[in-house]
XYZ file of C-alpha atoms in Angstrom:
731
model
C 15.192 -7.612 10.289
C 12.395 -4.480 9.573
C 11.830 -2.635 12.574
C 7.886 -2.885 11.845
C 5.256 -5.379 11.581
C 6.006 -7.281 7.966
C 3.262 -7.476 5.372
C 2.651 -11.376 6.385
C 1.277 -10.163 9.731
C 4.646 -11.388 11.387
C 6.092 -9.679 14.447
C 9.608 -9.208 14.512
C 9.633 -9.961 18.449
C 7.803 -13.527 17.132
C 10.677 -13.864 14.722
C 13.276 -13.555 16.484
C 12.011 -15.810 19.181
C 11.323 -18.541 16.616
C 14.657 -18.168 14.543
C 16.682 -18.742 17.801
C 14.053 -21.546 18.807
C 12.521 -20.139 22.195
C 8.913 -18.989 21.511
C 6.528 -20.822 23.688
C 3.696 -21.357 20.993
C 5.365 -21.526 17.627
C 1.722 -22.889 16.602
C 0.680 -19.506 17.059
C 3.166 -17.948 14.412
C 4.738 -21.280 12.421
C 2.117 -22.378 9.549
C -1.101 -20.938 8.137
C -2.772 -18.079 9.711
C -5.237 -15.421 8.032
C -4.725 -11.647 7.926
C -6.463 -9.221 6.345
C -4.457 -9.436 4.087
C -5.258 -13.869 2.994
C -3.784 -16.556 3.985
C 0.415 -15.918 5.837
C 2.175 -18.811 5.336
C 5.428 -19.405 7.392
C 8.439 -21.502 7.962
C 11.631 -21.818 10.206
C 13.494 -23.458 8.032
C 17.415 -22.930 9.073
C 19.963 -23.670 5.561
C 16.723 -23.640 3.078
C 18.107 -21.667 -0.297
C 14.292 -21.109 -1.057
C 11.088 -22.344 0.218
C 7.791 -22.678 -2.007
C 3.932 -23.638 -0.840
C 2.621 -26.082 -4.527
C -0.935 -27.834 -4.065
C -0.809 -30.704 -2.364
C -3.804 -31.282 -4.887
C -1.522 -31.196 -8.934
C 2.093 -29.464 -7.589
C 1.270 -26.095 -9.300
C 3.117 -23.013 -7.197
C 0.981 -21.359 -4.535
C 3.635 -18.925 -2.647
C 6.718 -18.216 -2.806
C 8.504 -17.964 0.861
C 10.330 -15.777 0.899
C 13.448 -14.848 3.737
C 12.455 -12.700 6.371
C 14.965 -14.261 8.818
C 18.432 -14.388 8.722
C 18.794 -17.841 10.793
C 15.893 -19.376 7.745
C 12.923 -17.757 8.351
C 10.316 -17.903 5.817
C 7.070 -16.196 5.196
C 4.776 -15.713 2.625
C 1.086 -14.888 1.314
C -1.360 -17.924 -0.119
C -2.801 -16.907 -3.971
C -5.757 -20.023 -3.154
C -6.784 -21.698 0.019
C -6.169 -25.077 -0.601
C -3.781 -28.016 1.535
C -0.108 -27.238 0.645
C 3.471 -28.758 0.405
C 6.575 -27.237 0.903
C 8.322 -27.561 -1.302
C 12.801 -26.512 0.068
C 15.432 -26.627 -1.845
C 18.614 -27.271 -0.104
C 21.773 -26.380 -0.712
C 23.844 -28.935 -2.565
C 20.615 -28.844 -5.354
C 18.937 -31.222 -3.184
C 15.000 -30.606 -2.686
C 12.643 -31.891 -0.348
C 8.534 -31.818 -0.490
C 6.584 -32.529 3.023
C 2.746 -31.433 4.386
C 3.936 -28.224 6.675
C 3.239 -29.378 10.575
C 2.247 -26.148 12.069
C -0.699 -26.943 9.600
C -2.473 -29.849 11.874
C -4.625 -29.095 14.175
C -4.034 -30.667 17.732
C -4.042 -33.886 18.468
C -4.718 -34.978 21.645
C -8.409 -34.684 22.820
C -9.392 -33.440 26.142
C -10.704 -35.992 28.442
C -7.387 -38.385 27.226
C -5.586 -35.510 29.081
C -8.013 -34.871 31.447
C -7.579 -38.931 32.581
C -3.135 -38.503 32.542
C -3.537 -35.451 34.900
C -6.045 -38.294 36.924
C -3.204 -40.992 37.034
C -4.449 -43.057 33.889
C -1.704 -45.999 32.883
C -3.705 -46.533 29.849
C -3.832 -42.546 28.791
C -0.265 -43.178 29.660
C -0.359 -45.500 26.573
C -2.312 -44.157 24.381
C -0.521 -40.196 24.308
C 2.737 -39.869 24.821
C 5.728 -41.423 23.099
C 5.344 -41.320 18.938
C 3.354 -43.320 16.626
C 3.048 -43.913 13.372
C -0.335 -42.345 12.710
C -2.443 -40.711 8.409
C -4.115 -37.564 9.600
C -6.320 -36.286 7.135
C -5.084 -38.510 4.964
C -1.124 -37.269 5.542
C 0.885 -40.065 6.549
C 3.565 -39.473 9.618
C 4.805 -39.795 12.695
C 2.467 -38.236 16.446
C 4.872 -37.023 19.095
C 4.126 -36.298 22.926
C 6.355 -35.728 25.555
C 4.837 -34.477 29.338
C 6.958 -32.034 30.072
C 5.077 -29.579 31.991
C 8.081 -26.876 33.539
C 9.805 -27.088 30.051
C 9.436 -23.641 28.450
C 9.567 -25.265 25.283
C 10.220 -28.913 23.459
C 11.434 -29.463 19.742
C 11.327 -32.837 18.183
C 14.982 -33.458 16.973
C 15.838 -36.259 14.311
C 18.057 -37.750 11.705
C 14.987 -36.002 9.432
C 15.326 -32.742 10.799
C 19.195 -32.794 11.263
C 19.225 -32.435 15.241
C 17.839 -29.237 15.154
C 15.669 -27.842 18.529
C 14.708 -24.874 16.061
C 13.231 -27.092 13.048
C 10.748 -28.755 14.798
C 9.423 -27.399 18.292
C 6.146 -28.455 19.533
C 3.197 -27.502 20.697
C 2.178 -27.383 24.359
C -1.546 -28.490 26.026
C -1.578 -26.751 28.786
C -3.903 -28.760 30.905
C -1.504 -32.086 30.899
C 1.693 -30.558 30.481
C 1.550 -32.381 27.737
C 4.174 -31.184 24.375
C 2.616 -32.484 21.037
C 3.343 -32.710 16.985
C 2.306 -34.477 14.641
C 5.848 -34.598 11.575
C 4.970 -36.152 7.761
C 6.423 -38.728 6.569
C 8.599 -39.715 9.311
C 8.149 -43.218 9.042
C 8.704 -45.937 11.864
C 12.940 -47.088 12.046
C 13.317 -42.802 12.090
C 15.924 -41.911 14.764
C 13.914 -38.751 17.226
C 14.693 -37.536 21.162
C 13.321 -34.654 22.389
C 15.290 -31.243 22.910
C 14.121 -28.900 26.321
C 14.288 -25.461 27.834
C 14.357 -25.230 31.026
C 11.903 -22.373 33.301
C 14.324 -20.239 32.820
C 15.251 -20.797 28.856
C 18.686 -23.184 29.304
C 19.330 -25.248 26.911
C 18.963 -29.073 28.679
C 20.591 -32.164 26.849
C 18.688 -33.745 24.630
C 15.926 -36.685 26.394
C 15.333 -39.946 24.926
C 11.721 -41.093 24.883
C 10.649 -42.179 28.716
C 7.939 -44.023 26.182
C 9.954 -45.298 24.075
C 8.727 -47.786 22.037
C 12.621 -48.697 20.884
C 15.994 -47.518 21.137
C 19.033 -47.557 19.582
C 22.274 -49.857 20.605
C 23.386 -49.154 23.138
C 26.238 -46.979 23.957
C 23.900 -45.159 21.380
C 20.613 -43.419 23.288
C 18.555 -42.217 20.368
C 14.557 -42.963 21.061
C 13.302 -45.161 17.921
C 9.582 -44.383 16.354
C 8.256 -47.985 16.147
C 6.342 -50.671 13.700
C 3.079 -49.436 13.902
C 1.254 -53.737 12.743
C 1.197 -55.799 16.154
C 2.797 -58.875 16.108
C 1.200 -61.912 15.151
C 0.813 -64.889 18.324
C 0.210 -67.907 18.100
C -0.086 -68.639 22.076
C -3.324 -69.050 22.455
C -4.147 -71.967 23.779
C -1.277 -70.765 26.372
C -2.801 -67.602 27.682
C -6.143 -69.113 28.006
C -4.882 -71.856 30.263
C -1.380 -70.637 32.378
C -3.756 -69.437 35.157
C -3.765 -72.967 36.366
C -0.054 -73.107 35.597
C 1.650 -70.526 37.846
C -0.603 -70.653 40.441
C 0.328 -71.399 43.997
C -0.888 -75.390 43.963
C 0.655 -75.606 40.078
C 4.499 -76.630 40.119
C 6.491 -73.536 39.033
C 10.008 -73.970 38.343
C 12.060 -71.393 36.973
C 15.270 -70.763 35.398
C 16.667 -67.288 35.524
C 18.371 -66.297 33.176
C 20.044 -63.297 31.598
C 20.788 -62.982 28.375
C 23.567 -61.757 27.597
C 25.672 -63.858 29.421
C 24.265 -67.430 28.292
C 25.543 -68.357 25.297
C 27.142 -67.428 22.577
C 27.738 -67.612 19.302
C 30.222 -68.912 17.339
C 31.852 -64.883 16.252
C 31.845 -64.756 20.274
C 29.298 -61.929 20.938
C 25.756 -63.241 22.538
C 23.007 -64.289 20.978
C 20.954 -62.190 19.831
C 16.410 -63.522 20.273
C 16.281 -65.560 17.517
C 18.901 -66.849 18.729
C 18.044 -68.194 21.824
C 14.361 -68.324 20.025
C 16.428 -72.228 18.656
C 19.145 -72.834 20.866
C 17.806 -71.648 25.196
C 13.835 -72.693 24.366
C 14.668 -76.471 23.304
C 17.217 -76.258 26.083
C 15.007 -75.492 28.595
C 12.006 -77.185 27.535
C 14.578 -80.620 27.797
C 15.622 -79.806 31.319
C 11.465 -79.708 32.814
C 11.746 -75.690 33.960
C 8.543 -74.246 33.685
C 9.574 -70.787 33.692
C 12.206 -68.183 32.557
C 13.145 -65.898 33.900
C 15.106 -62.792 32.238
C 16.955 -60.312 34.126
C 15.855 -56.966 33.001
C 15.448 -56.827 29.746
C 14.198 -52.443 29.413
C 16.545 -51.135 27.985
C 19.333 -49.963 30.422
C 22.332 -47.778 28.686
C 25.097 -49.736 31.294
C 25.686 -53.254 30.539
C 27.226 -54.048 33.719
C 23.891 -53.110 36.026
C 22.887 -56.300 34.506
C 19.565 -54.223 33.355
C 18.929 -52.736 36.791
C 19.017 -49.254 35.719
C 16.558 -49.000 32.840
C 15.580 -45.935 31.143
C 13.475 -47.138 28.706
C 10.869 -48.730 30.296
C 8.210 -49.103 27.060
C 11.424 -50.527 24.817
C 13.562 -54.298 24.563
C 16.599 -53.996 24.767
C 18.204 -53.516 21.396
C 21.127 -55.181 22.280
C 19.242 -59.152 20.957
C 17.445 -56.819 18.179
C 13.749 -55.763 17.348
C 10.844 -55.962 19.666
C 8.829 -58.756 17.344
C 12.181 -61.209 18.171
C 11.598 -60.633 21.189
C 8.030 -61.462 20.281
C 9.233 -64.274 18.694
C 10.898 -65.715 21.545
C 7.867 -65.434 24.034
C 5.602 -66.855 21.378
C 8.416 -70.014 21.025
C 8.703 -70.514 24.822
C 4.834 -70.516 24.788
C 4.219 -72.538 21.911
C 7.541 -74.882 24.153
C 4.910 -75.372 27.124
C 7.733 -72.395 28.937
C 6.527 -69.031 30.962
C 8.274 -65.540 30.753
C 8.231 -63.719 33.000
C 10.532 -60.119 33.210
C 12.159 -58.747 36.756
C 11.001 -55.234 36.709
C 12.071 -52.403 37.888
C 9.795 -49.057 39.241
C 12.326 -47.948 42.270
C 14.426 -46.594 40.927
C 17.200 -44.402 37.569
C 20.424 -43.896 37.113
C 21.451 -40.230 36.303
C 22.725 -40.772 32.247
C 22.563 -36.909 30.645
C 19.859 -38.431 28.170
C 16.800 -39.666 30.680
C 14.640 -38.703 33.236
C 16.856 -37.592 36.116
C 15.864 -34.068 36.069
C 13.615 -34.571 32.656
C 12.234 -30.957 31.646
C 14.906 -29.213 34.271
C 13.188 -30.154 37.844
C 12.950 -32.809 39.388
C 9.675 -34.347 37.179
C 9.962 -38.013 37.600
C 11.905 -38.069 41.261
C 11.353 -36.759 44.058
C 13.316 -32.917 44.791
C 14.479 -33.478 47.850
C 17.870 -36.101 48.206
C 16.539 -37.917 51.842
C 13.667 -39.048 49.716
C 14.485 -39.051 46.169
C 18.258 -40.704 45.696
C 19.748 -44.049 46.721
C 22.885 -43.928 48.304
C 23.654 -47.453 47.430
C 23.533 -47.446 43.100
C 23.612 -43.478 42.664
C 20.599 -43.708 41.154
C 17.575 -41.401 41.655
C 13.220 -42.476 43.339
C 10.402 -42.169 41.590
C 8.144 -39.926 43.485
C 5.077 -41.998 43.712
C 2.672 -39.805 45.315
C 3.051 -38.102 41.732
C -0.467 -38.937 39.480
C 1.494 -39.159 36.994
C 5.279 -41.337 37.685
C 2.550 -43.798 39.057
C 0.684 -43.717 36.098
C 3.774 -44.056 34.218
C 4.927 -47.128 35.756
C 1.713 -49.117 35.650
C 1.581 -48.630 32.009
C 4.890 -49.998 31.917
C 3.918 -52.795 33.565
C 0.818 -52.961 31.350
C 3.098 -52.815 28.191
C 4.975 -56.198 29.275
C 1.480 -57.886 29.846
C 0.107 -56.693 26.804
C 2.584 -56.555 23.974
C 5.136 -58.917 24.665
C 2.840 -61.861 26.200
C 4.925 -61.715 28.784
C 2.727 -64.243 32.397
C 4.844 -62.686 34.893
C 6.631 -59.387 36.210
C 9.955 -59.353 39.005
C 9.466 -56.826 41.142
C 13.229 -55.575 41.905
C 14.003 -54.383 45.253
C 10.677 -54.410 47.225
C 11.649 -53.488 50.769
C 13.677 -50.284 48.922
C 10.045 -49.084 47.787
C 8.230 -50.207 51.723
C 10.665 -48.080 53.687
C 11.733 -45.036 53.398
C 14.839 -44.919 55.987
C 15.916 -47.790 53.690
C 20.299 -47.541 53.568
C 19.815 -44.733 55.206
C 21.190 -43.190 58.813
C 19.113 -40.905 61.232
C 18.258 -37.632 60.191
C 18.717 -38.915 56.769
C 15.337 -40.125 55.968
C 11.780 -38.022 55.830
C 9.057 -39.644 57.915
C 5.120 -40.032 56.628
C 2.711 -37.898 57.666
C 2.488 -39.940 60.323
C 5.748 -40.100 61.692
C 6.848 -43.159 60.392
C 8.844 -44.986 58.343
C 6.458 -46.773 56.060
C 6.592 -45.259 52.977
C 2.480 -44.439 51.793
C 2.374 -43.900 48.920
C 4.999 -46.510 47.826
C 3.088 -49.812 49.789
C -0.808 -47.812 47.329
C 1.038 -47.773 44.049
C 1.290 -51.758 44.998
C -1.817 -52.749 45.158
C -3.582 -50.169 42.162
C 0.013 -52.140 40.667
C -1.159 -55.692 42.077
C -4.812 -54.537 41.461
C -4.298 -54.156 37.941
C -2.824 -56.918 36.462
C -5.459 -59.573 38.316
C -8.267 -57.570 36.517
C -6.291 -56.300 32.923
C -5.027 -60.224 33.100
C -5.787 -62.387 35.070
C -3.531 -65.626 35.414
C -0.695 -63.726 34.856
C 1.317 -62.978 38.655
C 3.372 -59.926 39.873
C 6.407 -61.722 41.910
C 8.450 -59.199 44.874
C 11.771 -59.886 45.646
C 10.726 -58.443 49.500
C 13.919 -59.089 51.984
C 12.012 -58.318 54.732
C 9.541 -59.587 57.343
C 6.751 -56.997 55.918
C 3.127 -58.144 57.098
C 0.711 -60.409 54.098
C 2.519 -59.172 51.141
C 0.939 -61.780 49.058
C -2.658 -61.135 50.776
C -4.783 -59.524 48.475
C -5.159 -55.356 49.275
C -8.364 -55.737 50.524
C -6.785 -57.594 53.568
C -4.484 -55.085 54.518
C -1.799 -57.038 51.974
C 0.124 -55.782 48.418
C -1.311 -58.591 46.194
C 1.665 -60.217 45.320
C 1.182 -63.287 43.798
C 4.665 -64.454 45.270
C 6.967 -63.439 47.278
C 10.931 -64.896 47.188
C 11.867 -65.966 50.321
C 15.516 -64.397 51.297
C 15.368 -65.718 54.457
C 15.698 -69.312 53.182
C 18.173 -68.812 50.793
C 20.420 -67.337 53.473
C 19.853 -69.274 55.743
C 19.516 -72.881 54.558
C 23.481 -71.809 51.676
C 25.105 -70.856 55.118
C 24.416 -74.655 56.229
C 25.724 -75.791 53.205
C 29.070 -73.808 53.240
C 29.767 -74.639 57.017
C 31.860 -78.270 57.523
C 29.513 -81.499 58.254
C 31.200 -81.658 61.436
C 30.099 -78.306 62.639
C 27.032 -78.676 61.157
C 25.262 -80.499 63.987
C 25.311 -77.198 65.371
C 23.071 -74.748 62.891
C 20.825 -77.466 62.480
C 17.865 -74.653 63.356
C 19.019 -73.077 59.786
C 17.133 -75.739 57.725
C 14.120 -75.676 60.311
C 13.375 -72.183 60.697
C 12.347 -71.428 57.350
C 9.560 -74.112 58.074
C 8.071 -71.793 60.788
C 6.476 -69.226 58.189
C 7.199 -71.771 55.612
C 2.561 -70.321 54.628
C 2.967 -67.405 55.749
C 2.692 -65.661 52.359
C 3.217 -67.563 49.167
C 7.226 -68.150 48.418
C 10.070 -68.469 45.951
C 13.451 -70.223 47.621
C 15.494 -68.164 45.349
C 19.492 -69.572 44.844
C 19.162 -66.297 42.187
C 22.128 -64.141 40.359
C 22.959 -62.488 43.702
C 24.388 -65.471 45.214
C 26.810 -66.137 42.581
C 28.429 -62.625 42.568
C 31.061 -59.549 44.325
C 33.075 -63.322 45.705
C 30.150 -65.265 47.180
C 31.023 -67.644 45.138
C 29.471 -70.003 42.599
C 26.921 -72.211 43.839
C 29.063 -75.338 43.724
C 32.024 -73.321 44.635
C 30.420 -72.834 48.153
C 30.417 -76.612 49.149
C 33.229 -77.675 51.429
C 35.261 -80.883 50.885
C 37.622 -82.756 48.481
C 35.962 -82.754 45.029
C 33.052 -85.566 45.247
C 31.815 -84.697 48.017
C 31.136 -80.450 47.420
C 29.263 -82.424 44.495
C 27.232 -84.063 46.518
C 26.610 -81.321 49.102
C 25.623 -79.384 46.470
C 22.983 -82.989 44.533
C 21.501 -82.783 48.430
C 20.872 -79.110 48.680
C 19.421 -79.434 45.016
C 16.949 -81.885 46.513
C 16.432 -80.333 49.549
C 15.403 -77.887 47.436
C 13.266 -79.121 44.972
C 11.296 -81.660 47.651
C 10.750 -78.089 49.943
C 7.457 -75.668 50.511
C 8.113 -73.591 48.043
C 8.490 -72.621 44.480
C 11.877 -72.718 42.601
C 14.377 -70.461 41.153
C 17.718 -71.781 39.586
C 20.515 -68.992 38.324
C 20.966 -71.034 35.390
C 25.232 -72.140 35.235
C 23.433 -73.580 38.637
C 21.986 -76.556 36.994
C 25.493 -78.156 35.817
C 27.587 -77.152 38.749
C 28.921 -74.394 37.001
C 32.117 -73.668 39.178
C 33.294 -70.054 38.463
C 31.073 -66.660 40.058
C 28.701 -65.349 37.152
C 30.795 -63.220 34.274
C 28.574 -61.653 32.585
C 31.087 -60.376 29.628
C 31.744 -63.729 29.161
C 29.125 -67.307 28.245
C 28.602 -69.787 30.816
C 31.543 -72.261 31.007
C 29.216 -74.788 28.564
C 33.345 -77.301 28.840
C 32.683 -78.189 32.014
C 29.922 -80.886 30.117
C 33.029 -83.259 29.414
C 33.156 -84.152 32.880
C 30.623 -86.601 33.619
C 30.137 -84.720 37.822
C 28.904 -81.957 36.038
C 26.890 -83.722 33.353
C 25.548 -85.540 36.835
C 24.251 -82.486 38.786
C 22.528 -81.167 35.133
C 21.232 -84.586 34.538
C 19.697 -84.540 38.706
C 18.091 -81.163 37.920
C 16.376 -82.685 34.818
C 15.349 -85.477 37.259
C 14.056 -83.076 39.885
C 11.983 -80.525 37.546
C 9.723 -84.421 36.019
C 9.344 -85.531 40.126
C 7.761 -82.223 40.940
C 5.781 -81.564 38.223
C 5.435 -85.051 38.095
C 4.581 -86.196 42.357
C 1.148 -83.227 43.028
C 2.444 -83.987 46.206
C 5.832 -82.047 46.129
C 3.231 -78.778 44.279
C -0.557 -79.223 44.719
C -1.272 -77.502 48.542
C 3.094 -75.545 47.884
C 0.997 -72.429 50.046
C -0.865 -75.082 52.922
C 0.302 -76.112 55.701
C -1.566 -79.040 55.259
C 1.480 -80.268 53.394
C 4.074 -80.593 55.163
C 5.906 -82.942 57.742
C 8.583 -82.598 59.800
C 8.930 -86.462 60.514
C 12.847 -85.674 61.477
C 13.411 -82.304 62.625
C 15.676 -82.258 65.815
C 18.039 -85.032 64.858
C 21.462 -82.370 65.019
C 24.099 -84.921 65.669
C 23.033 -87.359 62.873
C 21.955 -83.580 59.963
C 19.501 -85.563 59.001
C 16.167 -84.282 58.109
C 13.245 -85.761 56.944
C 9.506 -84.446 56.340
C 6.604 -86.089 54.649
C 4.842 -84.083 50.976
C 1.343 -84.128 50.657
C -1.522 -83.276 47.940
C -4.544 -83.765 47.709
C -6.908 -86.229 48.534
C -6.276 -89.304 46.845
C -2.593 -88.078 45.780
C 0.126 -90.293 47.294
C 2.258 -89.169 49.400
C 6.009 -87.988 48.528
C 9.122 -87.955 52.393
C 12.078 -86.465 52.242
C 14.869 -87.506 53.802
C 17.959 -85.494 53.548
C 21.768 -86.587 54.889
C 23.678 -84.128 55.415
C 27.554 -85.673 57.250
C 29.327 -88.183 54.755
C 28.082 -91.011 57.236
C 25.984 -92.979 55.073
C 23.320 -94.696 57.734
C 21.886 -98.290 56.314
C 19.799 -98.530 59.473
C 18.199 -95.304 60.332
C 14.699 -95.604 61.759
C 12.099 -93.156 61.762
C 8.648 -92.739 62.352
C 6.311 -91.459 59.587
C 2.298 -90.986 59.776
C 1.619 -92.942 56.602
C 2.525 -96.933 56.510
C 3.451 -96.797 52.868
C 4.656 -99.148 51.550
C 7.444 -96.563 49.837
C 9.434 -96.999 47.115
C 12.691 -94.393 46.083
C 12.039 -92.436 43.179
C 15.160 -90.187 43.768
C 18.432 -90.338 45.725
C 21.406 -87.581 45.074
C 23.682 -89.937 45.496
C 22.968 -92.505 42.232
C 26.194 -92.896 39.824
C 23.517 -91.508 36.887
C 24.221 -88.179 38.845
C 28.157 -88.766 39.695
C 27.515 -89.828 43.206
C 29.467 -93.409 45.292
C 26.213 -95.296 44.152
C 24.896 -96.294 47.444
C 22.299 -98.405 47.207
C 19.519 -97.888 49.197
C 16.919 -99.875 49.562
C 13.068 -99.482 50.154
C 12.112 -98.977 53.508
C 11.680 -101.652 55.772
C 8.354 -101.887 57.703
C 8.921 -102.143 61.540
C 4.939 -101.834 63.776
C 2.927 -99.640 64.186
C 3.727 -96.439 66.271
C 1.754 -94.381 68.576
C 2.222 -91.170 65.272
C 2.789 -94.200 62.511
C 4.193 -96.798 61.495
C 8.498 -97.062 61.941
C 9.782 -97.773 60.061
C 13.952 -98.326 59.161
C 16.201 -97.035 55.276
C 19.645 -96.623 54.829
C 20.869 -93.289 54.135
C 23.539 -92.756 51.562
C 26.751 -90.787 52.872
C 25.782 -85.870 51.390
C 22.529 -86.733 49.657
C 18.945 -86.662 50.330
C 16.084 -89.493 49.181
C 12.555 -89.289 48.008
C 10.201 -92.189 48.505
C 6.658 -92.224 47.252
C 4.102 -94.105 48.448
C 2.113 -96.887 46.972
C -0.674 -96.013 48.170
C -2.793 -92.843 49.066
């Protein structure tokens, strides 16, 4: 290497830094640069045999770039000032022609950079990630990544042999964003980012946090996405979904883990197109209004079920390309089925290609592990007090709603966000600025999320998995609430499942477990969840929790489903529950569909289908779901008989529905009660019917005995371990 400045104007120290891939401003050295002798062109092309600059217009040679460093740096002087290509001869005789990526100017506008710093999620979506674009008539891919504390960032991929010296990026100091346009890199190309930390230490190659597409795990590269949007055919659904998802609508959700619902003939999980063909008609035929997908954002560990994601903008490649997911959602909408997606803004795993200490510093997470580390899950907690991080997560939420037309997000682990001492002992957490345990930054983030969704996507819903008594989860932010559309009623689930697990002879001692939820049932807008969390880790399946012999176990489950579907609150049932799956859920295996050869399992499936049908057909069961006026106890204190009865009301003119539950194996042929409606009453569902696998004890229409102080006294026959629904013949 010469020890004086080269005729091309290249400084020897800069040459060494470029050759080593450690120059902090490669655009100041590489590409075309005016000098006193003309325009110098410099390129770092390790392993190249020969490099020329040729005219883009006709291919004539404009300069021969001579090797000026043994590591592969070339330099030369153009004999004409016009657009050029680099003609590169590689070992073995291959010749490549491409535009010089260092001949292009800055890519991101200053207003966008300022918006990024200010925390604008739309700026995140516009600017960061990879995007196929055309610049100055040249097609290629624009890359941009936020890494303010890195000393160098390069794009690496199959197009440059994953060599970080080939395409170091330009730093836009104001936003801490590194950018680069690489000509002729098209959609489908694999890439990552290679970073040096502030001390010059090489970090593991990182996947793009804004990648819209990824390789299928266990591979971890990002993929340049297709530039063309999917052509949707769901206009009617999108225009009407607000009414389908509101507090007065029937919402019955089939929760689903896409990888273990059904396997194909090859023994592998169905992809999105397979699910479109098999799952959509099944869910529609069962009468569910919605599908809820366990997290489908890209995640490295299959055993996390998606709850430890790293690609918050990319559907997992396990089930096909992003456009296949769009086809699936579009088909759901055409079939009248909404699609909800579990979304995880609470934490992320520490995989080497991911977000943890992304640029060598705690960029996305907190530096202090008392704030930034989840010991329960060995994951890292997002620093929601940092505007760029909050904007990154808000941008992810908008991406699913915009790009994939999902109808709502179920936000995982909200309690872990709200409390700074979540799962921490004394001295293991830091208080907020007021000395309290509330996470003020997370509260602000959740309010911003729900406000943003309501503004940008009216009719979409955001559902909180929140297990504490935090007040106002579904109240508007303007009223001091968090602004969620619905909240999972974890207390209802815990209490009622606990009650059902008791032998019927002991249930009278736990009678309040079934009534306690009604004390707070209208303080929030609730979803009643029998979710995946209740059929794993030794808890047994829903059927497996039911006591008694085989017939009683099935009768208990049917009666419980009747209680659930007739109670206030939207419904959620995890896959397999609808036909009485015997074993716990196993994410590596498909559901036990062979059980449907058994009439008892077929009976449960038919019951759930009929419950969904009645739930949708009877306004009394959903129209006043979130209003106290929609519910009245008629029998609440008969612990000795373990009988519960309640009236559901809709709007004026809707016929009320009476639900009566007998949670003992004792038939009660002359059971009396007072109801605040004269009837007459007609049975619309009996979970003990033979078509459901029950004993077939006939429950004749109730006999009206006469007027009582609070209504009419009626006498009816209650089958054992059953729920009976009756509808008044007049409003």
